[in-house]
Tab-separated table of C-alpha atoms in Angstrom:
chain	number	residue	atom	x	y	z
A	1	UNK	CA	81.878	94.135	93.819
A	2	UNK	CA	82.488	97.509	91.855
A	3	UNK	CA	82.644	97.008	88.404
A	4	UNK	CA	85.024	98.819	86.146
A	5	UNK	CA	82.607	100.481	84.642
A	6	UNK	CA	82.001	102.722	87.729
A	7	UNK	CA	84.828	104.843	87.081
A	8	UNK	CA	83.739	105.719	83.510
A	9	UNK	CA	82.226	108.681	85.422
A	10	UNK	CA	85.080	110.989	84.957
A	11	UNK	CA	85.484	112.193	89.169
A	12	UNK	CA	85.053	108.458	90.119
A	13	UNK	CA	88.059	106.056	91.559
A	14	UNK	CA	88.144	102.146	92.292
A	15	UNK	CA	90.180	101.324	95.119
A	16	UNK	CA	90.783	98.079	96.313
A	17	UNK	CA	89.302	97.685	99.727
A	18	UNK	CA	92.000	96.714	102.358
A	19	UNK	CA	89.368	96.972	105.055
A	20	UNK	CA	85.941	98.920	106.050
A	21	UNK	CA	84.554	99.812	109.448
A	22	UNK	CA	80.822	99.227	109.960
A	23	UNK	CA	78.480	102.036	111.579
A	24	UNK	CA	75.041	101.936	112.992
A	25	UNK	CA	73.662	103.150	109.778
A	26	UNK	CA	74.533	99.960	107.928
A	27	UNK	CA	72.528	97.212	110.461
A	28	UNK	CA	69.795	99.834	110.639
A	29	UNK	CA	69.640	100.084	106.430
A	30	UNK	CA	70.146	96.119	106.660
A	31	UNK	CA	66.937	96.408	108.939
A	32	UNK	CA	64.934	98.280	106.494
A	33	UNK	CA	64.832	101.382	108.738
A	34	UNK	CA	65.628	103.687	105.491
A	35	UNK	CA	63.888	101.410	102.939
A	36	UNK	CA	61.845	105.010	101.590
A	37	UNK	CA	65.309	106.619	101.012
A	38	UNK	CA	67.509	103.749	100.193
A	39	UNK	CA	68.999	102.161	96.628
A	40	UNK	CA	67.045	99.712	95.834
A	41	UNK	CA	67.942	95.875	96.657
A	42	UNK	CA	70.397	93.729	96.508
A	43	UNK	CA	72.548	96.001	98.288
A	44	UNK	CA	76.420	95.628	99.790
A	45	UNK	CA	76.615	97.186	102.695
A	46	UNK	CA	79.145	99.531	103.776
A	47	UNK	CA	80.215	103.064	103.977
A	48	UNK	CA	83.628	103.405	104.882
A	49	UNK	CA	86.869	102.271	103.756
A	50	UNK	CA	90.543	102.138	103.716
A	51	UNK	CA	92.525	100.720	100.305
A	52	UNK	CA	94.242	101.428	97.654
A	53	UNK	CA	93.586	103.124	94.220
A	54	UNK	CA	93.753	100.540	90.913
A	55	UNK	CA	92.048	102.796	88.719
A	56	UNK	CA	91.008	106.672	88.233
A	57	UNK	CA	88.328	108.326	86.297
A	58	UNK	CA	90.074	110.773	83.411
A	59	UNK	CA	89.102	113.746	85.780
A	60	UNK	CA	90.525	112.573	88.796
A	61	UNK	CA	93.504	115.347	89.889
A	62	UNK	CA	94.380	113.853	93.389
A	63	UNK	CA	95.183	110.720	93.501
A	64	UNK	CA	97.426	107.911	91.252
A	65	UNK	CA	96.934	104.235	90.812
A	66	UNK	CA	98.905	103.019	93.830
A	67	UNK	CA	98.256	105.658	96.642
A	68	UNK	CA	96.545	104.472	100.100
A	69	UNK	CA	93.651	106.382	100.694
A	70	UNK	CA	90.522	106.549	102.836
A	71	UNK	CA	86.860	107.966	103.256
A	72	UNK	CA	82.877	107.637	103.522
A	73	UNK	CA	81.908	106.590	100.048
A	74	UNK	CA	78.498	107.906	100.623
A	75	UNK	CA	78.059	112.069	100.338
A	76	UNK	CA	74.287	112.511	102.225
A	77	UNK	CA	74.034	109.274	104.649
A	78	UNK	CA	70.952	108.813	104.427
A	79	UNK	CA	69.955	110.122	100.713
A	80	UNK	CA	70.046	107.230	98.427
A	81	UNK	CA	73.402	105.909	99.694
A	82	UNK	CA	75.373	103.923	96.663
A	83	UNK	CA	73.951	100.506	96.078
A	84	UNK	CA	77.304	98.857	95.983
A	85	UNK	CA	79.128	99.861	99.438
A	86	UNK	CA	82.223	99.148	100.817
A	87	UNK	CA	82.000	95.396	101.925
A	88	UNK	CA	83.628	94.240	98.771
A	89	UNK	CA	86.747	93.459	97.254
A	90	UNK	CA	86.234	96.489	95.413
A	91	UNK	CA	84.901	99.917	95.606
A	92	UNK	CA	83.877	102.680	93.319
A	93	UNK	CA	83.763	106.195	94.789
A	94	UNK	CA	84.089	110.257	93.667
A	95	UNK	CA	87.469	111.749	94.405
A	96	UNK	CA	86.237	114.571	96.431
A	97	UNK	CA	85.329	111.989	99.226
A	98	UNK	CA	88.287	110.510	99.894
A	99	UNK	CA	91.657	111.722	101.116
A	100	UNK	CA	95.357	110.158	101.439
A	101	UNK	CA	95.651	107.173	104.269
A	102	UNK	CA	97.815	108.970	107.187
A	103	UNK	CA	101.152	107.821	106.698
A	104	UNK	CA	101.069	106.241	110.723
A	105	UNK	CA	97.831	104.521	110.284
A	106	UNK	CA	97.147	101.109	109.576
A	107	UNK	CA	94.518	100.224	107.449
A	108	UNK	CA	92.503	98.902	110.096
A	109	UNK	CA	92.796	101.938	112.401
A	110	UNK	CA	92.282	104.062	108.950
A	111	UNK	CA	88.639	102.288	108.170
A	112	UNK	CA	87.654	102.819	111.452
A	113	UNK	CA	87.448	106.663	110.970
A	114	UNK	CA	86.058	108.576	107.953
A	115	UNK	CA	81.980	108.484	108.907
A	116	UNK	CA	82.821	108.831	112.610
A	117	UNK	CA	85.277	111.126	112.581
A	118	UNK	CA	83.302	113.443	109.812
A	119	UNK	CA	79.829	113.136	112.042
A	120	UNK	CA	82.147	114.112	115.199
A	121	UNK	CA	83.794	116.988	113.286
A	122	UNK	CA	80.213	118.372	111.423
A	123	UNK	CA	78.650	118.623	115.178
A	124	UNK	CA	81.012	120.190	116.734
A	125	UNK	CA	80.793	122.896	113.914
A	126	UNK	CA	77.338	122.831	114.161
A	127	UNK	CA	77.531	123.451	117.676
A	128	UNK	CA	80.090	126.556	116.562
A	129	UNK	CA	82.349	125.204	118.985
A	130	UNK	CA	85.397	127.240	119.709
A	131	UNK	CA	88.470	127.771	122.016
A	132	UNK	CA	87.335	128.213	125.745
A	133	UNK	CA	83.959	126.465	125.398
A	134	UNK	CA	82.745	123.502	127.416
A	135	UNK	CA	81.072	120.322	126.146
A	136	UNK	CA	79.072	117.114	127.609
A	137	UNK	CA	79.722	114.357	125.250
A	138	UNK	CA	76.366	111.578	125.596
A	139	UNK	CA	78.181	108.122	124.225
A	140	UNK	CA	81.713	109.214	124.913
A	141	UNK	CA	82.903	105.318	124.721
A	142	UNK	CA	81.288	104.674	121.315
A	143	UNK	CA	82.149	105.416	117.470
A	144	UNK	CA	81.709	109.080	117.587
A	145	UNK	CA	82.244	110.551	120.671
A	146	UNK	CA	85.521	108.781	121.238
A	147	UNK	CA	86.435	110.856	118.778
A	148	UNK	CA	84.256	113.667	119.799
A	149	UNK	CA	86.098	114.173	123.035
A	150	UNK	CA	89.343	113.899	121.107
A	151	UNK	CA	88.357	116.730	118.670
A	152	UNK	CA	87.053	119.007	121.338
A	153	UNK	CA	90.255	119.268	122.933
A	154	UNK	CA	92.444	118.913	120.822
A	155	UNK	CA	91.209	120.759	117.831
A	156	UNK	CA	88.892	122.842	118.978
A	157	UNK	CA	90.476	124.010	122.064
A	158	UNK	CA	87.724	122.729	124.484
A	159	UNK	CA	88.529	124.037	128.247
A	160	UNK	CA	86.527	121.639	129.727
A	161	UNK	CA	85.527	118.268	128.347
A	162	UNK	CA	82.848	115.638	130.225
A	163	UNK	CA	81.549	112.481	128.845
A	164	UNK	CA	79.146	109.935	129.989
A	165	UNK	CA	79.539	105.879	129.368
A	166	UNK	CA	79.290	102.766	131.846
A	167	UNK	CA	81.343	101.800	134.780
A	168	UNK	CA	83.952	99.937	132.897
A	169	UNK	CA	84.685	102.547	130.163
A	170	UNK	CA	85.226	105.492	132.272
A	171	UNK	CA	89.236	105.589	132.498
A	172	UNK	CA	89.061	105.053	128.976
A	173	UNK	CA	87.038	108.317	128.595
A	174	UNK	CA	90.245	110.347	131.017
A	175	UNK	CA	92.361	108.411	128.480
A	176	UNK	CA	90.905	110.338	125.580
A	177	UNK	CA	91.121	113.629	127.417
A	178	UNK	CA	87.899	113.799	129.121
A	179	UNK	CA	88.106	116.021	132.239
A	180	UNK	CA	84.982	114.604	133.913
A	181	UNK	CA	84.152	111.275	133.055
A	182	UNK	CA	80.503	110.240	134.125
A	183	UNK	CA	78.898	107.155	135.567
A	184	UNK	CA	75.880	106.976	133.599
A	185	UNK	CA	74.760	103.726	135.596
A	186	UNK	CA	75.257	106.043	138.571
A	187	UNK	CA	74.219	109.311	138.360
A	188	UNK	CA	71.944	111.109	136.039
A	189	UNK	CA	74.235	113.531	133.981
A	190	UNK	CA	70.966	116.414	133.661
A	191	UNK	CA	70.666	116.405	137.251
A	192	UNK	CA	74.195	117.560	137.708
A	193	UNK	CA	75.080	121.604	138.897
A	194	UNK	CA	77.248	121.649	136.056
A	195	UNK	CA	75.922	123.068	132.683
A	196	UNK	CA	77.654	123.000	129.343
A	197	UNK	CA	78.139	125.450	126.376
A	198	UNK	CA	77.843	122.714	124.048
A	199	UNK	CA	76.414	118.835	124.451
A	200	UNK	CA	76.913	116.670	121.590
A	201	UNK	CA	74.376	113.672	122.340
A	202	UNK	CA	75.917	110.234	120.466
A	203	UNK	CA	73.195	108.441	121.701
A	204	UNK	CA	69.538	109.774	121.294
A	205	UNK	CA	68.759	111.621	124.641
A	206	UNK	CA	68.252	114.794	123.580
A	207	UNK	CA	65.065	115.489	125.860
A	208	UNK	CA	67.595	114.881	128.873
A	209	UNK	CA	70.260	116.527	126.639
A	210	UNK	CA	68.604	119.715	126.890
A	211	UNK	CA	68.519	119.845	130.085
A	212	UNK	CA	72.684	119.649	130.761
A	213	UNK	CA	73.393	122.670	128.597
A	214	UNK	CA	74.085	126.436	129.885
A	215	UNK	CA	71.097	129.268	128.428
A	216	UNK	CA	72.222	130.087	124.756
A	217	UNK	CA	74.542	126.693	124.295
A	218	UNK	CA	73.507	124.193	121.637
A	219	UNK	CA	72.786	120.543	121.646
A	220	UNK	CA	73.720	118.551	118.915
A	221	UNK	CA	72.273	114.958	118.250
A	222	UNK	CA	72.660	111.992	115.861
A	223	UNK	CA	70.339	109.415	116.925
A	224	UNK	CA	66.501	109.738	116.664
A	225	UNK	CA	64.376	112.589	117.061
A	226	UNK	CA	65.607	116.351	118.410
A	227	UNK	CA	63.772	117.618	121.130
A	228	UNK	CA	63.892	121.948	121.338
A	229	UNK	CA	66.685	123.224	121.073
A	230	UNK	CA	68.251	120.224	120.078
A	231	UNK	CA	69.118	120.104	116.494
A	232	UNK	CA	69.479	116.851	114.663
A	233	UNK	CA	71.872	116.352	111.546
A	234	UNK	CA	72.990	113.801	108.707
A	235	UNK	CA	76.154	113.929	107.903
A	236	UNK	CA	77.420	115.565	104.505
A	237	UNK	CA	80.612	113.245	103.765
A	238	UNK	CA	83.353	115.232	102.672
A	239	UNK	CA	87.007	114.312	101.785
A	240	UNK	CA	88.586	117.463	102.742
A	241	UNK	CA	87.385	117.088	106.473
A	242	UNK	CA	90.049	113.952	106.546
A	243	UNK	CA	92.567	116.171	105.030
A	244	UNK	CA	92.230	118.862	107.607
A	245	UNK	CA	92.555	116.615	110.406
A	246	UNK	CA	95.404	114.078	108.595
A	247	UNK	CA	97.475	116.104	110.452
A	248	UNK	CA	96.264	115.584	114.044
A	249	UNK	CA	96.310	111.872	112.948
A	250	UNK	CA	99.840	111.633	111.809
A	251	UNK	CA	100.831	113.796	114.957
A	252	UNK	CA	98.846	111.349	117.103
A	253	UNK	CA	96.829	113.937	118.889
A	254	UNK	CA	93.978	112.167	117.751
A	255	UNK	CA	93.638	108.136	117.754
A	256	UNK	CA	91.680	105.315	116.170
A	257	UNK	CA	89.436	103.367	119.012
A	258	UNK	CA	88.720	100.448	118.012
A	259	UNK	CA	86.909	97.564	120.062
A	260	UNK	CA	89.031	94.894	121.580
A	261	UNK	CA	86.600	92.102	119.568
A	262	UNK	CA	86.509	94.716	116.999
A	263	UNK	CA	88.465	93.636	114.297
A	264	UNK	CA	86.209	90.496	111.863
A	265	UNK	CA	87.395	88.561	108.566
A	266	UNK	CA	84.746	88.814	106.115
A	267	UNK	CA	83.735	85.435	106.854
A	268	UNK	CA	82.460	86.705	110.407
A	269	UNK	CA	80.859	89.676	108.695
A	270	UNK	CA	76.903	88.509	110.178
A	271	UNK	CA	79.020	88.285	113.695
A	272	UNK	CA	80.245	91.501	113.672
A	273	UNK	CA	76.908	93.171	112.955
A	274	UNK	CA	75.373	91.221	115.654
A	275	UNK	CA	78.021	92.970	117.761
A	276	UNK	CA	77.649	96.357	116.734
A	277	UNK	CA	73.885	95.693	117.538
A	278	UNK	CA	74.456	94.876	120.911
A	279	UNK	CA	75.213	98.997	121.296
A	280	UNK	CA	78.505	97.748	123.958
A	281	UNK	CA	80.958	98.182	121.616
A	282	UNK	CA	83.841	100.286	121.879
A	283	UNK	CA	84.907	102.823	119.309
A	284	UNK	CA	84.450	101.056	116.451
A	285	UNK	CA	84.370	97.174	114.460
A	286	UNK	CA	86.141	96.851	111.375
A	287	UNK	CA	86.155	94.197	108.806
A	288	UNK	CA	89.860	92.736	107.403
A	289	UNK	CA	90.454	90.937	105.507
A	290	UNK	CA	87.832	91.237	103.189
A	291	UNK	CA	88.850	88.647	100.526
């Protein structure tokens, strides 16, 4: 639990935590896989979350005891991330990474979004997407590129969109807005005729990645290591990325997925990261209530 003495830092709030999603990154750090760059031990997991603010640091400008907000508590991912994280009745976290809950959200849907919908954002500006490009989304049915697909067309003006996930997730891809939804269990998606300006691999194939994308296009990955031209990124959380797309939220241009097992008391917390382990789930899990 945060203690009140984390917002005597100035910047810092404590928000009561309605509910928090749960990422890769957290059963990976519970795994030791960042041990070298972690806090050290005992550590809550737990980067996003969805609450409301009981208390703000004498700097804070933004937000008032009261107001429903949201975000990735953690600025660099994988640098150090805060010690106590979001799995707790109570969070402690700088102003500049969180933003106002959308107004249409529930706090569940809300949770679900802030690392996911940052990392989707950050690679796709990586990539310098822009209006008229194409894009192969690797893990279109998962946390990120559910959100991905969603961004590419309807933020960044994507003309086409393709995505790959299994047999039983494809419609939900067409739901999202992909325009070629692909088999993965069926076909091999490098081996296609069709090349892309931009693929955003969600999943870790960036040696087959590279081999989808048109000459000059950029591949963007998240998950393990980047083969040429492939370029690999942690995401820098950042508050004013949720405020910039609050507005595709509230419009519902772009929408929360979240798993159909994916929603756990905090009682079923060790369940839910078994789940997430399992790498089937869809969009994301999210933990409520947490008392």
């Amino acid at each position: 639990m945060a203690s009140d003495s984390d917002v005597t830092i100035p910047s810092k709030i404590k928000a009561w935590v309605v509910a928090a999603s749960l990422n890769p990154v957290d059963f990976k750090r519970a795994l030791g896989f960042f041990k070298d760059i972690d806090s050290p031990p005992p550590i809550v997991p737990g980067y996003d979350v969805a609450g409301v603010v009981v208390k703000v640091g004498d700097q804070v400008k933004k937000f008032k005891v009261g107001d429903e907000v949201y975000g990735d508590i953690n600025e660099k991912a994988l640098d150090h991330p805060k010690q106590h994280g979001t799995l707790a009745e109570y969070t402690a976290v700088e102003e500049r990474l969180l933003a106002l809950k959308p107004k249409n959200l529930s706090f569940i849907e809300a949770a679900s979004l802030p690392l996911a919908i940052e990392t989707a954002y950050e690679g796709l500006e990586r990539a310098r997407f822009s209006p008229g490009k194409s894009i192969l989304v690797l893990g279109g049915a998962g946390g990120v590129g559910t959100l991905v697909i969603q961004l590419a067309k309807e933020v960044f003006g994507a003309s086409r969109v393709a995505a790959t996930s299994s047999t039983g997730k494809l419609e939900l891809l067409k739901s999202l807005g992909a325009d070629l939804a692909i088999d993965y269990t069926k076909e091999n998606f490098e081996d296609l005729p069709e090349k892309f300006d931009v693929v955003y691999d969600a999943v870790g194939q960036s040696e087959r990645a590279v081999r989808a994308v048109k000459e000059g296009g950029s591949v963007v990955t998240i998950a393990g290591a980047a083969t040429p031209p492939a370029v690999l990124f942690i995401l820098t959380s950042n508050g004013s990325v949720l405020e910039k797309l609050n507005p595709f939220l509230e419009s519902q241009k772009i929408k929360p997925v979240i798993d159909p097992k994916g929603t756990f008391p905090f009682s079923q917390a060790p369940e839910a990261f078994s789940y997430l382990q399992t790498g089937r789930v869809t969009g994301k899990v999210v933990i409520h209530p947490i008392a």
